[in-house]
Amino acid sequence: MRVLVVGSGAREHSIVLALAQDPEVTALACAPGNAGTTAVAEQRGVAVADPEAVAALALDWKADLVVVGPEVPLVAGVADAVRAAGVVCFGPGAEAARIEGSKSFAKDVMASAGVRTATAEIVDNPARLDAALGRFEPPYVVKDDGLAAGKGVVVSSDLDFARAHAMTLLDGGHPVLLESFLDGPEVSLFCLVDGATVVPLLPAQDFKRVGDDDSGPNTGGMGAYAPLPWAPPTLADDLVTDVVAPVAAELAKRGTPFSGLLYAGLALTSKGPAVVEFNCRFGDPETQVVLALLRTPLARLLHATATGKLADEPAPQWSDGAAVTVVVAAEGYPGTPRLGDVITGAEADGVLHAGTRRRDDGAVVSSGGRVLSVVGTGTDLEGARDDAYRRLEGVHLAGSHHRTDIAARAIRGEIAVPSVG
Ligand code: GLY
């Protein structure tokens, strides 16, 4: 099977590495890829959000399967164009990708499906902002209604700060979503969905704030771990029954069945699980830990998903033990990152690339805000965390920063699912 992966992050590096281990895969390409993916996949240039360009590349490269990593091309209709060209594609069409592309659409789907989520209000007129904020209690949750790579979200008890963020979004022409705050530990649950069948992968937890102890602004994600030692063993199946399957069924009922990876971001609150957001693709950096533990050949699973044959596949198999990833970010991230710095140690095992490129002189340099995602594994979470931070010591990027507390609270036993009352 010839597999073309679209994207250039550590998620795509992780996907490419997992695909390379599948004996059914005879050729791999990544478009546009990064300095890390070139070691395992052919590199092809493409404008990822241009549906016709990606479809043309898929035909030209004779892909048997296209795997679309990021949300922007999916929302732009890349999967539709690839399928229209007659190539099997893993990823939802533009209509179903609205589950991530429009938070108000997602709220509407969840309401119809009877799925718990934060109460929310859309504001698209600055004159209505203050009255709307007055209907919420602190901490205020202010989101960009559209795609914002995780950086459009502000959670703050400071009304002036929350209001200023909302005004910045509105001034930029972006409708704003105000939400009630959901307490309780967060879970990222990835599910393969082929339109009808829903198969959960290992639940993971990510770290969205830039600083230790969840300080500072939101990012695309600064680290992750799996599995969740504090979660009940039935968590994934329960969440499929109560949340993901009803949403998948609602999308199918609306004539826009979801095919690909449906990512439920949830808070386990004292009133039960509630959805923080849905995403229409593998999450980053959780993919790096989930795929580090996957034993089932990935290409076969993704192909079965894309062709509606997931029900015929055995349940995914997982390695015992745990995985932890720590993201290395460029100076300035999540604001304007400093680019072009030389990275050393980036070619070691367990170092996945995100914002990297190879300079003409052969040096690997930073080319994005999240630069690397260092993955450690171990027989338990503590071993995996030690492994990740040990690997990270071998990496050097001037001015970079990373969190030092990924998975620490879980290891200390400080995370608990609230009893529902
Ligand atoms: N880890 C958050 C995301 O992928 O959106």
PDB file of N, CA, C and O in Angstrom, residues 262-297:
ATOM      1  N   LEU A 262     -12.299  11.032  15.047  1.00  0.00           N
ATOM      2  CA  LEU A 262     -13.124  11.978  15.795  1.00  0.00           C
ATOM      3  C   LEU A 262     -12.544  12.068  17.205  1.00  0.00           C
ATOM      4  O   LEU A 262     -12.462  11.056  17.912  1.00  0.00           O
ATOM      5  N   TYR A 263     -12.129  13.252  17.571  1.00  0.00           N
ATOM      6  CA  TYR A 263     -11.387  13.491  18.814  1.00  0.00           C
ATOM      7  C   TYR A 263     -12.323  14.224  19.757  1.00  0.00           C
ATOM      8  O   TYR A 263     -12.741  15.349  19.472  1.00  0.00           O
ATOM      9  N   ALA A 264     -12.671  13.562  20.855  1.00  0.00           N
ATOM     10  CA  ALA A 264     -13.495  14.218  21.869  1.00  0.00           C
ATOM     11  C   ALA A 264     -12.584  14.720  22.986  1.00  0.00           C
ATOM     12  O   ALA A 264     -11.882  13.929  23.609  1.00  0.00           O
ATOM     13  N   GLY A 265     -12.589  16.017  23.203  1.00  0.00           N
ATOM     14  CA  GLY A 265     -11.896  16.605  24.348  1.00  0.00           C
ATOM     15  C   GLY A 265     -12.936  16.786  25.438  1.00  0.00           C
ATOM     16  O   GLY A 265     -13.932  17.492  25.246  1.00  0.00           O
ATOM     17  N   LEU A 266     -12.735  16.115  26.571  1.00  0.00           N
ATOM     18  CA  LEU A 266     -13.781  16.088  27.597  1.00  0.00           C
ATOM     19  C   LEU A 266     -13.243  16.519  28.948  1.00  0.00           C
ATOM     20  O   LEU A 266     -12.058  16.348  29.239  1.00  0.00           O
ATOM     21  N   ALA A 267     -14.131  17.024  29.787  1.00  0.00           N
ATOM     22  CA  ALA A 267     -13.823  17.227  31.204  1.00  0.00           C
ATOM     23  C   ALA A 267     -14.681  16.245  31.985  1.00  0.00           C
ATOM     24  O   ALA A 267     -15.886  16.080  31.702  1.00  0.00           O
ATOM     25  N   LEU A 268     -14.050  15.558  32.940  1.00  0.00           N
ATOM     26  CA  LEU A 268     -14.811  14.624  33.784  1.00  0.00           C
ATOM     27  C   LEU A 268     -15.263  15.398  35.012  1.00  0.00           C
ATOM     28  O   LEU A 268     -14.524  15.553  35.983  1.00  0.00           O
ATOM     29  N   THR A 269     -16.447  15.951  34.957  1.00  0.00           N
ATOM     30  CA  THR A 269     -16.929  16.871  35.980  1.00  0.00           C
ATOM     31  C   THR A 269     -17.732  16.128  37.055  1.00  0.00           C
ATOM     32  O   THR A 269     -18.065  14.944  36.903  1.00  0.00           O
ATOM     33  N   SER A 270     -18.073  16.850  38.090  1.00  0.00           N
ATOM     34  CA  SER A 270     -18.854  16.248  39.173  1.00  0.00           C
ATOM     35  C   SER A 270     -20.293  15.970  38.735  1.00  0.00           C
ATOM     36  O   SER A 270     -21.046  15.311  39.444  1.00  0.00           O
ATOM     37  N   LYS A 271     -20.652  16.452  37.533  1.00  0.00           N
ATOM     38  CA  LYS A 271     -21.983  16.116  36.996  1.00  0.00           C
ATOM     39  C   LYS A 271     -21.868  15.083  35.883  1.00  0.00           C
ATOM     40  O   LYS A 271     -22.828  14.846  35.157  1.00  0.00           O
ATOM     41  N   GLY A 272     -20.686  14.507  35.718  1.00  0.00           N
ATOM     42  CA  GLY A 272     -20.463  13.534  34.647  1.00  0.00           C
ATOM     43  C   GLY A 272     -19.612  14.142  33.540  1.00  0.00           C
ATOM     44  O   GLY A 272     -19.303  15.332  33.563  1.00  0.00           O
ATOM     45  N   PRO A 273     -19.233  13.312  32.561  1.00  0.00           N
ATOM     46  CA  PRO A 273     -18.387  13.810  31.469  1.00  0.00           C
ATOM     47  C   PRO A 273     -19.106  14.890  30.661  1.00  0.00           C
ATOM     48  O   PRO A 273     -20.319  14.796  30.427  1.00  0.00           O
ATOM     49  N   ALA A 274     -18.359  15.903  30.258  1.00  0.00           N
ATOM     50  CA  ALA A 274     -18.914  16.956  29.402  1.00  0.00           C
ATOM     51  C   ALA A 274     -17.871  17.301  28.350  1.00  0.00           C
ATOM     52  O   ALA A 274     -16.669  17.301  28.627  1.00  0.00           O
ATOM     53  N   VAL A 275     -18.349  17.577  27.148  1.00  0.00           N
ATOM     54  CA  VAL A 275     -17.432  17.846  26.035  1.00  0.00           C
ATOM     55  C   VAL A 275     -16.923  19.277  26.099  1.00  0.00           C
ATOM     56  O   VAL A 275     -17.706  20.231  26.204  1.00  0.00           O
ATOM     57  N   VAL A 276     -15.599  19.402  26.032  1.00  0.00           N
ATOM     58  CA  VAL A 276     -14.987  20.729  25.911  1.00  0.00           C
ATOM     59  C   VAL A 276     -14.941  21.115  24.440  1.00  0.00           C
ATOM     60  O   VAL A 276     -15.252  22.238  24.057  1.00  0.00           O
ATOM     61  N   GLU A 277     -14.550  20.174  23.598  1.00  0.00           N
ATOM     62  CA  GLU A 277     -14.505  20.431  22.150  1.00  0.00           C
ATOM     63  C   GLU A 277     -14.426  19.115  21.408  1.00  0.00           C
ATOM     64  O   GLU A 277     -14.007  18.090  21.958  1.00  0.00           O
ATOM     65  N   PHE A 278     -14.868  19.150  20.159  1.00  0.00           N
ATOM     66  CA  PHE A 278     -14.599  18.046  19.234  1.00  0.00           C
ATOM     67  C   PHE A 278     -13.587  18.514  18.206  1.00  0.00           C
ATOM     68  O   PHE A 278     -13.636  19.660  17.763  1.00  0.00           O
ATOM     69  N   ASN A 279     -12.678  17.621  17.843  1.00  0.00           N
ATOM     70  CA  ASN A 279     -11.772  17.897  16.736  1.00  0.00           C
ATOM     71  C   ASN A 279     -11.951  16.821  15.682  1.00  0.00           C
ATOM     72  O   ASN A 279     -12.389  15.703  15.984  1.00  0.00           O
ATOM     73  N   CYS A 280     -11.592  17.171  14.456  1.00  0.00           N
ATOM     74  CA  CYS A 280     -11.898  16.277  13.322  1.00  0.00           C
ATOM     75  C   CYS A 280     -10.675  15.513  12.854  1.00  0.00           C
ATOM     76  O   CYS A 280     -10.656  15.024  11.730  1.00  0.00           O
ATOM     77  N   ARG A 281      -9.664  15.388  13.745  1.00  0.00           N
ATOM     78  CA  ARG A 281      -8.383  14.784  13.328  1.00  0.00           C
ATOM     79  C   ARG A 281      -7.642  14.317  14.572  1.00  0.00           C
ATOM     80  O   ARG A 281      -8.052  14.613  15.687  1.00  0.00           O
ATOM     81  N   PHE A 282      -6.532  13.605  14.340  1.00  0.00           N
ATOM     82  CA  PHE A 282      -5.665  13.212  15.447  1.00  0.00           C
ATOM     83  C   PHE A 282      -5.200  14.473  16.183  1.00  0.00           C
ATOM     84  O   PHE A 282      -4.854  15.477  15.552  1.00  0.00           O
ATOM     85  N   GLY A 283      -5.139  14.398  17.518  1.00  0.00           N
ATOM     86  CA  GLY A 283      -4.649  15.536  18.309  1.00  0.00           C
ATOM     87  C   GLY A 283      -3.133  15.544  18.368  1.00  0.00           C
ATOM     88  O   GLY A 283      -2.476  14.512  18.233  1.00  0.00           O
ATOM     89  N   ASP A 284      -2.609  16.722  18.586  1.00  0.00           N
ATOM     90  CA  ASP A 284      -1.169  16.902  18.700  1.00  0.00           C
ATOM     91  C   ASP A 284      -0.938  17.673  19.996  1.00  0.00           C
ATOM     92  O   ASP A 284      -1.474  18.771  20.135  1.00  0.00           O
ATOM     93  N   PRO A 285      -0.252  17.124  20.995  1.00  0.00           N
ATOM     94  CA  PRO A 285       0.729  16.045  20.943  1.00  0.00           C
ATOM     95  C   PRO A 285       0.237  14.676  21.411  1.00  0.00           C
ATOM     96  O   PRO A 285       1.053  13.758  21.532  1.00  0.00           O
ATOM     97  N   GLU A 286      -1.069  14.470  21.658  1.00  0.00           N
ATOM     98  CA  GLU A 286      -1.504  13.170  22.186  1.00  0.00           C
ATOM     99  C   GLU A 286      -1.195  12.012  21.227  1.00  0.00           C
ATOM    100  O   GLU A 286      -0.921  10.884  21.664  1.00  0.00           O
ATOM    101  N   THR A 287      -1.268  12.274  19.913  1.00  0.00           N
ATOM    102  CA  THR A 287      -0.986  11.216  18.935  1.00  0.00           C
ATOM    103  C   THR A 287       0.383  10.586  19.176  1.00  0.00           C
ATOM    104  O   THR A 287       0.563   9.368  19.023  1.00  0.00           O
ATOM    105  N   GLN A 288       1.330  11.431  19.557  1.00  0.00           N
ATOM    106  CA  GLN A 288       2.698  10.939  19.736  1.00  0.00           C
ATOM    107  C   GLN A 288       2.756   9.865  20.832  1.00  0.00           C
ATOM    108  O   GLN A 288       3.560   8.940  20.747  1.00  0.00           O
ATOM    109  N   VAL A 289       1.928   9.978  21.862  1.00  0.00           N
ATOM    110  CA  VAL A 289       1.956   8.954  22.921  1.00  0.00           C
ATOM    111  C   VAL A 289       1.015   7.785  22.586  1.00  0.00           C
ATOM    112  O   VAL A 289       1.333   6.629  22.884  1.00  0.00           O
ATOM    113  N   VAL A 290      -0.106   8.089  21.972  1.00  0.00           N
ATOM    114  CA  VAL A 290      -1.052   7.002  21.637  1.00  0.00           C
ATOM    115  C   VAL A 290      -0.411   6.055  20.620  1.00  0.00           C
ATOM    116  O   VAL A 290      -0.435   4.828  20.791  1.00  0.00           O
ATOM    117  N   LEU A 291       0.193   6.607  19.574  1.00  0.00           N
ATOM    118  CA  LEU A 291       0.784   5.739  18.550  1.00  0.00           C
ATOM    119  C   LEU A 291       2.060   5.060  19.036  1.00  0.00           C
ATOM    120  O   LEU A 291       2.414   3.981  18.550  1.00  0.00           O
ATOM    121  N   ALA A 292       2.734   5.650  20.032  1.00  0.00           N
ATOM    122  CA  ALA A 292       3.926   4.992  20.596  1.00  0.00           C
ATOM    123  C   ALA A 292       3.543   3.674  21.264  1.00  0.00           C
ATOM    124  O   ALA A 292       4.387   2.789  21.419  1.00  0.00           O
ATOM    125  N   LEU A 293       2.271   3.541  21.647  1.00  0.00           N
ATOM    126  CA  LEU A 293       1.829   2.338  22.366  1.00  0.00           C
ATOM    127  C   LEU A 293       1.006   1.387  21.490  1.00  0.00           C
ATOM    128  O   LEU A 293       0.670   0.285  21.916  1.00  0.00           O
ATOM    129  N   LEU A 294       0.673   1.841  20.259  1.00  0.00           N
ATOM    130  CA  LEU A 294      -0.174   1.011  19.383  1.00  0.00           C
ATOM    131  C   LEU A 294       0.626  -0.144  18.790  1.00  0.00           C
ATOM    132  O   LEU A 294       1.689   0.070  18.222  1.00  0.00           O
ATOM    133  N   ARG A 295       0.099  -1.357  18.909  1.00  0.00           N
ATOM    134  CA  ARG A 295       0.780  -2.522  18.320  1.00  0.00           C
ATOM    135  C   ARG A 295       0.126  -2.959  17.015  1.00  0.00           C
ATOM    136  O   ARG A 295       0.749  -3.597  16.186  1.00  0.00           O
ATOM    137  N   THR A 296      -1.141  -2.640  16.833  1.00  0.00           N
ATOM    138  CA  THR A 296      -1.842  -3.023  15.600  1.00  0.00           C
ATOM    139  C   THR A 296      -1.282  -2.215  14.425  1.00  0.00           C
ATOM    140  O   THR A 296      -1.060  -1.010  14.565  1.00  0.00           O
ATOM    141  N   PRO A 297      -1.065  -2.857  13.269  1.00  0.00           N
ATOM    142  CA  PRO A 297      -0.569  -2.096  12.110  1.00  0.00           C
ATOM    143  C   PRO A 297      -1.502  -0.923  11.770  1.00  0.00           C
ATOM    144  O   PRO A 297      -2.713  -1.098  11.611  1.00  0.00           O
TER     145      PRO A 297
END
